[in-house]
PDB file of C-alpha atoms in Angstrom:
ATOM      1  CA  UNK A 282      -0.298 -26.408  26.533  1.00  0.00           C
ATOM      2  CA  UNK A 283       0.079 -23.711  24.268  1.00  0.00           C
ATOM      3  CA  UNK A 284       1.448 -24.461  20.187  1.00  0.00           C
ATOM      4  CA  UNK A 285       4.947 -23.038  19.583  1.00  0.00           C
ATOM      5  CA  UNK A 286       6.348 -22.157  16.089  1.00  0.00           C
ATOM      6  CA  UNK A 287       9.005 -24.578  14.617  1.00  0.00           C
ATOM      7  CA  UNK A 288      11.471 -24.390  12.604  1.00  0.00           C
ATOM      8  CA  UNK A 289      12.981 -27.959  11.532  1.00  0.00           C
ATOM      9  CA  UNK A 290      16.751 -27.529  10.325  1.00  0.00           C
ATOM     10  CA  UNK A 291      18.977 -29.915   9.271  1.00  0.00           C
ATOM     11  CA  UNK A 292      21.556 -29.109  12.239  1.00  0.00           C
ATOM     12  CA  UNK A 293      20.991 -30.302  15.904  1.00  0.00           C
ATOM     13  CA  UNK A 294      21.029 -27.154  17.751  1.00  0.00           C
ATOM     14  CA  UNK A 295      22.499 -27.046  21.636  1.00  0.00           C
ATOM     15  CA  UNK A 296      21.335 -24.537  24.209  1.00  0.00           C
ATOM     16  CA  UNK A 297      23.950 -21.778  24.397  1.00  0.00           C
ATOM     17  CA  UNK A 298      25.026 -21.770  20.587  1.00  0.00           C
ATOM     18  CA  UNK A 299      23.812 -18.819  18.336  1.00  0.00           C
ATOM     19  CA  UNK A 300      21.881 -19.236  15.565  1.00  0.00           C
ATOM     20  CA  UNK A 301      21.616 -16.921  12.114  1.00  0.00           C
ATOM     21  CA  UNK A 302      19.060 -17.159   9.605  1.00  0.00           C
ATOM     22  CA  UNK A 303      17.960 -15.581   6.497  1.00  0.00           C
ATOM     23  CA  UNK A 304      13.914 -15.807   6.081  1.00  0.00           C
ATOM     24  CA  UNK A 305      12.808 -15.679   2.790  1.00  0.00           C
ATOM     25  CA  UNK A 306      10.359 -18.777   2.253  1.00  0.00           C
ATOM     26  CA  UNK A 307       6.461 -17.252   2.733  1.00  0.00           C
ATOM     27  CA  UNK A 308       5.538 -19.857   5.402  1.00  0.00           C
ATOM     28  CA  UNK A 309       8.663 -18.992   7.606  1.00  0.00           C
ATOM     29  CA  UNK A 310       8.082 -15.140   6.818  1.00  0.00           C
ATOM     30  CA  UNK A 311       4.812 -15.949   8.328  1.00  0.00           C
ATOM     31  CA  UNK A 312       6.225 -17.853  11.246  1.00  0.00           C
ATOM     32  CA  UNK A 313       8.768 -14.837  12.026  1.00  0.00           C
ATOM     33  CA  UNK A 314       6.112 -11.913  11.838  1.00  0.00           C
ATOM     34  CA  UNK A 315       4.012 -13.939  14.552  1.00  0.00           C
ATOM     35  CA  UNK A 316       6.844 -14.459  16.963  1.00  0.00           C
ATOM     36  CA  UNK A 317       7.647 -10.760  16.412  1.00  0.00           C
ATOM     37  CA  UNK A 318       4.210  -9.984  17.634  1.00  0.00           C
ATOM     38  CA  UNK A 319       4.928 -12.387  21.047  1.00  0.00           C
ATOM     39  CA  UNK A 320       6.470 -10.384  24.427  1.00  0.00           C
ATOM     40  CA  UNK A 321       8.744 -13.441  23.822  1.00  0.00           C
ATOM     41  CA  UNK A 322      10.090 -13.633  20.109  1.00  0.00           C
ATOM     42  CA  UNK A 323      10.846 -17.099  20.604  1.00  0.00           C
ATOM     43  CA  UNK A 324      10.175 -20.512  18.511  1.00  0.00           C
ATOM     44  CA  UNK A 325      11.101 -24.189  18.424  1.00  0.00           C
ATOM     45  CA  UNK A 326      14.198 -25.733  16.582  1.00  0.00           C
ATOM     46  CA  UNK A 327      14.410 -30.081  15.762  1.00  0.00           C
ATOM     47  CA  UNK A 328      17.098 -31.769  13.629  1.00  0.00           C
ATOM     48  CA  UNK A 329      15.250 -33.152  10.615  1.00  0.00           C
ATOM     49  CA  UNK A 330      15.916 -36.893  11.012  1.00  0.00           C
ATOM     50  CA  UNK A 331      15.311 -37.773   7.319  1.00  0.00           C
ATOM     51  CA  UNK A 332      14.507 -36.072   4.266  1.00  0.00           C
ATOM     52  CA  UNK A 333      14.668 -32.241   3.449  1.00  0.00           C
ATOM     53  CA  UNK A 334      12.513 -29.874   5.026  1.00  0.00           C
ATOM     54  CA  UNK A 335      11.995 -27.592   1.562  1.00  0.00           C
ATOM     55  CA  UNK A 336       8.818 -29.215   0.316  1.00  0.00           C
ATOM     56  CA  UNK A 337       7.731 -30.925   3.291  1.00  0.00           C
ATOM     57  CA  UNK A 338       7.844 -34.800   3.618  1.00  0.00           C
ATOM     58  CA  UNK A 339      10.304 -34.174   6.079  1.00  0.00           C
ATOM     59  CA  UNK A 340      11.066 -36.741   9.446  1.00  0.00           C
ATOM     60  CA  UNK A 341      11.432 -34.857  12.420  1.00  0.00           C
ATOM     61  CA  UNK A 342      13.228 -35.442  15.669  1.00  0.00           C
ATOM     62  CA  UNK A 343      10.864 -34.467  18.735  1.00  0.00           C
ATOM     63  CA  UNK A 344      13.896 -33.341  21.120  1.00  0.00           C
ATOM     64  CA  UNK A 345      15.025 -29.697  20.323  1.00  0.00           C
ATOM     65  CA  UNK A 346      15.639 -26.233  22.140  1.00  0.00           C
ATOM     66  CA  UNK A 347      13.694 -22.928  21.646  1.00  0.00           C
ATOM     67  CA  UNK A 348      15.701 -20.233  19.766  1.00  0.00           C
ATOM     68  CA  UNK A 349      15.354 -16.712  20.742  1.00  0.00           C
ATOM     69  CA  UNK A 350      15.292 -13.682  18.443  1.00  0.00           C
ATOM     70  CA  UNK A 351      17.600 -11.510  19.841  1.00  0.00           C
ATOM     71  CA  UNK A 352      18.320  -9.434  16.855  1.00  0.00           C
ATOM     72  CA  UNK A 353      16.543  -8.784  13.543  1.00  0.00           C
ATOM     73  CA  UNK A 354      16.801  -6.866  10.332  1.00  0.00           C
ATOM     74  CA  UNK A 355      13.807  -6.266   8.215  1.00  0.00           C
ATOM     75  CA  UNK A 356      14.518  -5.732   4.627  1.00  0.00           C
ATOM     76  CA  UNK A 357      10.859  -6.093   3.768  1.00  0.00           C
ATOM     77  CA  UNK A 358       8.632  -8.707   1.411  1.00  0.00           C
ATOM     78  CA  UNK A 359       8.627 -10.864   4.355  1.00  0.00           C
ATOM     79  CA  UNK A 360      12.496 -11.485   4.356  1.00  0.00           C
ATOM     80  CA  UNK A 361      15.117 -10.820   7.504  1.00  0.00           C
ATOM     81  CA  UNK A 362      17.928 -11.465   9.103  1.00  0.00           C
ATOM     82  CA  UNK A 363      17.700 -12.789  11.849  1.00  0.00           C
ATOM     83  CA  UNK A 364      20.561 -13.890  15.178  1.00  0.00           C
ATOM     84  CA  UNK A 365      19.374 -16.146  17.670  1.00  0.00           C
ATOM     85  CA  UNK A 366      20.354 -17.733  20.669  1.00  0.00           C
ATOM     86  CA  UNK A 367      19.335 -21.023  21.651  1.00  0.00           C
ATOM     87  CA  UNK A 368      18.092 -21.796  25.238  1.00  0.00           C
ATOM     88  CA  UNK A 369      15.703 -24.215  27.357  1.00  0.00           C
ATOM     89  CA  UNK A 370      15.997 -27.857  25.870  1.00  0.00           C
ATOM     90  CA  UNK A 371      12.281 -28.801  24.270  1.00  0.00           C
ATOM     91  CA  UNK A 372      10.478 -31.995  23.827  1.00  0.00           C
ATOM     92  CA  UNK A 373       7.788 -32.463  21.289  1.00  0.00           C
ATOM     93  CA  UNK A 374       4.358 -33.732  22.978  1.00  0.00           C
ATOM     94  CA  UNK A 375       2.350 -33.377  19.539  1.00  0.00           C
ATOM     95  CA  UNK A 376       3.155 -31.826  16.428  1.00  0.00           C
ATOM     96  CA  UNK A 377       0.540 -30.476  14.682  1.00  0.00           C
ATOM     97  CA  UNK A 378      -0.622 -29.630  11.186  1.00  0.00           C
ATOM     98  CA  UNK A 379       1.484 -27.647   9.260  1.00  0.00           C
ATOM     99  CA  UNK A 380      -0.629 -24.398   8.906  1.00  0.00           C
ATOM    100  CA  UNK A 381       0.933 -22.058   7.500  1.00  0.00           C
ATOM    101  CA  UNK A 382       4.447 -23.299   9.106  1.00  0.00           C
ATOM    102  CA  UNK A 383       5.188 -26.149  11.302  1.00  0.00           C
ATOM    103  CA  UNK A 384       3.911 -26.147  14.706  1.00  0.00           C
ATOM    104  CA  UNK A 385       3.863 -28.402  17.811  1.00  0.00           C
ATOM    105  CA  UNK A 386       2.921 -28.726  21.326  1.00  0.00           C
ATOM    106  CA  UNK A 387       6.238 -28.630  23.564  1.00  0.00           C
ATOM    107  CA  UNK A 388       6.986 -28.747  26.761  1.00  0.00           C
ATOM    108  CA  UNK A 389      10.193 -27.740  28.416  1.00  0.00           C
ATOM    109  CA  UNK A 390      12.697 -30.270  29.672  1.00  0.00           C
ATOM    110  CA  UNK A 391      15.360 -29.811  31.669  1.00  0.00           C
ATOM    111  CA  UNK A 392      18.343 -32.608  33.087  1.00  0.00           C
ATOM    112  CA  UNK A 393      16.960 -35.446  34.811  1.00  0.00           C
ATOM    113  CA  UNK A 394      18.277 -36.445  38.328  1.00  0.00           C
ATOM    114  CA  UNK A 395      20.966 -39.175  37.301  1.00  0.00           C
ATOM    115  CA  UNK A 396      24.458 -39.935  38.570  1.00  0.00           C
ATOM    116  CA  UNK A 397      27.028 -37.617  39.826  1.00  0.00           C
ATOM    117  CA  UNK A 398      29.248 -36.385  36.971  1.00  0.00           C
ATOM    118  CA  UNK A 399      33.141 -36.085  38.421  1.00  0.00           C
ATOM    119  CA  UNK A 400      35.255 -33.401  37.579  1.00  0.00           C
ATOM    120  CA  UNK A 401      37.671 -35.495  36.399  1.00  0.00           C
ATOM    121  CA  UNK A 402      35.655 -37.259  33.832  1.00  0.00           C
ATOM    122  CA  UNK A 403      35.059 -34.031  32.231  1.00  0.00           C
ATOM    123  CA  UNK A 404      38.379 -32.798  32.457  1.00  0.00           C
ATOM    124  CA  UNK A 405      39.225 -35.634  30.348  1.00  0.00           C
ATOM    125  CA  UNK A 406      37.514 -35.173  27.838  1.00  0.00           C
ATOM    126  CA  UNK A 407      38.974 -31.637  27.691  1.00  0.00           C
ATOM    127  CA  UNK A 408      41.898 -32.768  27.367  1.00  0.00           C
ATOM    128  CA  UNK A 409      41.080 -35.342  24.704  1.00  0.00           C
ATOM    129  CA  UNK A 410      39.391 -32.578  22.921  1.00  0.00           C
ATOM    130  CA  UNK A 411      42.223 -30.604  22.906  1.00  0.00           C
ATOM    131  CA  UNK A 412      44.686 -33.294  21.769  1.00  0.00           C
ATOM    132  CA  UNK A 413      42.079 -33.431  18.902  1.00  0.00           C
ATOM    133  CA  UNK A 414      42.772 -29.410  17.908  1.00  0.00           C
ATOM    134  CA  UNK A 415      46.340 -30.109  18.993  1.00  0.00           C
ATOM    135  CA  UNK A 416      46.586 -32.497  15.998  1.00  0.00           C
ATOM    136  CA  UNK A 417      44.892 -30.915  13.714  1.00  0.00           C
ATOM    137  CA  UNK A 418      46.737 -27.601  14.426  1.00  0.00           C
ATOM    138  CA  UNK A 419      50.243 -29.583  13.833  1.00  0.00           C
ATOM    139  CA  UNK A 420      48.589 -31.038  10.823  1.00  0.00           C
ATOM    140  CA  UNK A 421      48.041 -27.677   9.393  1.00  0.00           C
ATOM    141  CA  UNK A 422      51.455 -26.047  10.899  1.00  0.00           C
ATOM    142  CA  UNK A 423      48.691 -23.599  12.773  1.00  0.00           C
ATOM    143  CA  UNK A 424      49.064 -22.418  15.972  1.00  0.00           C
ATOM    144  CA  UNK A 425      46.655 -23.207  18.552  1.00  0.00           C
ATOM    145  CA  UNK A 426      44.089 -20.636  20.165  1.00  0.00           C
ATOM    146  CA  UNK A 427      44.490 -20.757  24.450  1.00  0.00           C
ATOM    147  CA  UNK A 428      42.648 -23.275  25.657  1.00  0.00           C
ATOM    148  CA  UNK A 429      39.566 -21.249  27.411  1.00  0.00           C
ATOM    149  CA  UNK A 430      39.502 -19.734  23.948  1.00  0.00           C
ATOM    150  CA  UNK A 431      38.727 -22.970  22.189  1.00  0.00           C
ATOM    151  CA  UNK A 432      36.606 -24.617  24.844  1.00  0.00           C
ATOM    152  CA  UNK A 433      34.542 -21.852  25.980  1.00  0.00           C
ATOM    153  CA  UNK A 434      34.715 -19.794  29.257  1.00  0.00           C
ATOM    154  CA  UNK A 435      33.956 -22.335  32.683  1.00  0.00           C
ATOM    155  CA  UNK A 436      30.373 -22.796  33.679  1.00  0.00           C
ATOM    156  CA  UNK A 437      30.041 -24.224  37.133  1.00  0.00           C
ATOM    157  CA  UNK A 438      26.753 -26.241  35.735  1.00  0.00           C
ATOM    158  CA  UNK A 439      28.011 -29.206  34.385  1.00  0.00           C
ATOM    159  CA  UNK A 440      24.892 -30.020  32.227  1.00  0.00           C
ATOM    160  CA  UNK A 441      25.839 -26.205  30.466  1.00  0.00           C
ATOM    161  CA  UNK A 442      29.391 -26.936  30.253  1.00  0.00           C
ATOM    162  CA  UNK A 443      29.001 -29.906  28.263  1.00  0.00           C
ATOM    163  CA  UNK A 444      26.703 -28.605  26.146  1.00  0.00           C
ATOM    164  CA  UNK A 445      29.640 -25.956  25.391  1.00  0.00           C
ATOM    165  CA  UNK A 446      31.944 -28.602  24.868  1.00  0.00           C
ATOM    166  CA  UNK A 447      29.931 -30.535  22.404  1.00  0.00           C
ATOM    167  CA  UNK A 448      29.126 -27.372  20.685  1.00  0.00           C
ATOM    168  CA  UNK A 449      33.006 -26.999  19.946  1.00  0.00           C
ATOM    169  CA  UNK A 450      33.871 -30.443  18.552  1.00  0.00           C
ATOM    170  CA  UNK A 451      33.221 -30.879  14.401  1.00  0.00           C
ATOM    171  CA  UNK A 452      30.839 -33.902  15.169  1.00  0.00           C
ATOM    172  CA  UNK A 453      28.516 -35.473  12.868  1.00  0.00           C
ATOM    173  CA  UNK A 454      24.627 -34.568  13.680  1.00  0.00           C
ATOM    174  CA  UNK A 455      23.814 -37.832  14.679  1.00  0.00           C
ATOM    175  CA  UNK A 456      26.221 -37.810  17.559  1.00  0.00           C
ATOM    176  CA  UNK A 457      24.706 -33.686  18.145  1.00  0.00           C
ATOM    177  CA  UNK A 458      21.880 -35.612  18.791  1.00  0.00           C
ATOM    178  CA  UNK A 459      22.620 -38.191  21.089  1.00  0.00           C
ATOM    179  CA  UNK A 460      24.705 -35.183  23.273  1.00  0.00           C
ATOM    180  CA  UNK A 461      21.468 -33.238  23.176  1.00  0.00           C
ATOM    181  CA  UNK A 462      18.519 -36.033  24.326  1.00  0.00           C
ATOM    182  CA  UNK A 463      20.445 -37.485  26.517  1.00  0.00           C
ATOM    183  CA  UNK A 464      18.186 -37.663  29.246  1.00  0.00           C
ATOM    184  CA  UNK A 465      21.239 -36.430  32.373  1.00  0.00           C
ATOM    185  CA  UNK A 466      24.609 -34.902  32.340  1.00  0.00           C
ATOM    186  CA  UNK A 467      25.839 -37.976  33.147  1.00  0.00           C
ATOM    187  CA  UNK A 468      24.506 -39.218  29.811  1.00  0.00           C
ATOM    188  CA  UNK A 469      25.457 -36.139  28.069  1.00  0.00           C
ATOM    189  CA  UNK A 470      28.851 -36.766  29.219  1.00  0.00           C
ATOM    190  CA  UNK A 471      28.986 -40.659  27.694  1.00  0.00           C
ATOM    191  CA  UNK A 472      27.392 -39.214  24.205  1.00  0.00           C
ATOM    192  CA  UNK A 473      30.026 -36.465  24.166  1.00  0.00           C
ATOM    193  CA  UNK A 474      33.236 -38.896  25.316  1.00  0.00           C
ATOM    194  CA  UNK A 475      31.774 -41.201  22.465  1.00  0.00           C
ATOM    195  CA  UNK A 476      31.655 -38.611  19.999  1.00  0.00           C
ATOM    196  CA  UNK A 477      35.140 -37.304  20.195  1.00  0.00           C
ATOM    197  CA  UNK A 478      36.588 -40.832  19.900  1.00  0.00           C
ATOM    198  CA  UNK A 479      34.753 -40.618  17.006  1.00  0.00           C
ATOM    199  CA  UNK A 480      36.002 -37.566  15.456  1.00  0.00           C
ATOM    200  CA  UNK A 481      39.589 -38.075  16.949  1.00  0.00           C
ATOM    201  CA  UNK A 482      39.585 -41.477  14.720  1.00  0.00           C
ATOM    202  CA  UNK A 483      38.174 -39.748  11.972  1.00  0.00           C
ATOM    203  CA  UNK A 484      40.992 -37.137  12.173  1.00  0.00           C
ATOM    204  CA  UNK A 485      44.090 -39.684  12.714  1.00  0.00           C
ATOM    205  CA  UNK A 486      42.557 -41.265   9.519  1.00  0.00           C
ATOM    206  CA  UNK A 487      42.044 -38.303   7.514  1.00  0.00           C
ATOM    207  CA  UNK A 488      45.586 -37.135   8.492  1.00  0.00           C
ATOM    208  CA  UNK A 489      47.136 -40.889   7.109  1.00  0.00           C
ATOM    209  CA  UNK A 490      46.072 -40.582   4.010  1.00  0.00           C
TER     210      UNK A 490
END
């Protein structure tokens, strides 16, 4: 298997969201000048787990997704700007030395065969996501965006569409994670139902005091 640049963050990226950078730091300068030189200008992106990744001595989690350069801006001494869009869901077989930027051995991963997921189970959560924005929105005396606006246009995959979902919801990173190695959409659908009782208790408690 071939090594693939990585680039531990301290976010849990989903497939489908966009990522910007700014590259400034030598060893990621490095990192973005090779992947500019690939037919595919493509690298790896984990949640650090523990620890900051400035300095090393950094924990990293070994399920990510590969992040695609789709635009860049060169403003020279090894810095850019750089948008990216994140797509196949990765899995860490071996990392390996850091030299001159982190690097692994990955291997793509996509849903397991699980359970069927029913339409109605997601449309719940939809809902419960809305009645989330819906109270924050009164909260705020805001009016509320439509609701393909503020959950994303329909996919007809349903491992996508949660993905989409989650990607909408102010969760903490822990529960990114869980939504993002869960093994089937089924389970991707439990971490995300989990995770917005979790922020919708957060919010009713924020909003009491």
């Amino acid at each position: 298997m071939p090594v693939t640049p990585m680039f531990p963050l301290e976010v849990a990226m989903l497939p489908g969201e966009e990522l910007p950078l700014r590259i400034f730091e030598p060893r990621y300068s490095a990192l973005v000048a090779d992947c500019l030189a690939a037919d595919d200008p493509a690298f790896g992106v984990v949640l650090i787990a523990a620890g900051r990744e400035v300095g090393g001595g950094d924990s990293r989690s070994d399920v990510g997704a590969m992040a695609h350069i789709t635009e860049v801006a060169d403003f020279g001494d090894g810095r850019y700007r750089l948008r990216c869009v994140m797509g196949e869901r990765i899995r860490v077989v071996e990392w390996q030395p850091d030299d001159p930027y982190p690097r692994a051995v990955v291997e793509e991963w996509p849903d397991e065969e699980g359970p069927a997921v029913a339409g109605d189970r997601v449309a719940d959560v939809e809902d419960r996501i809305m009645a989330v924005f819906e109270r924050i929105a009164e909260a705020r005396g805001a009016q509320l965006s439509e609701r393909d606006v503020l959950l994303g246009p329909f996919e007809p995959d349903i491992g996508k569409r949660l993905y989409t979902l989650a990607s909408r919801v102010p969760m903490g990173q822990a529960d990114r994670y869980a939504v993002l190695s869960a093994p089937t959409p089924a389970a991707r659908l439990d971490a995300l139902s989990e995770a917005v009782d979790t922020v919708a208790a957060m919010v009713e408690f924020q909003l009491s005091e």
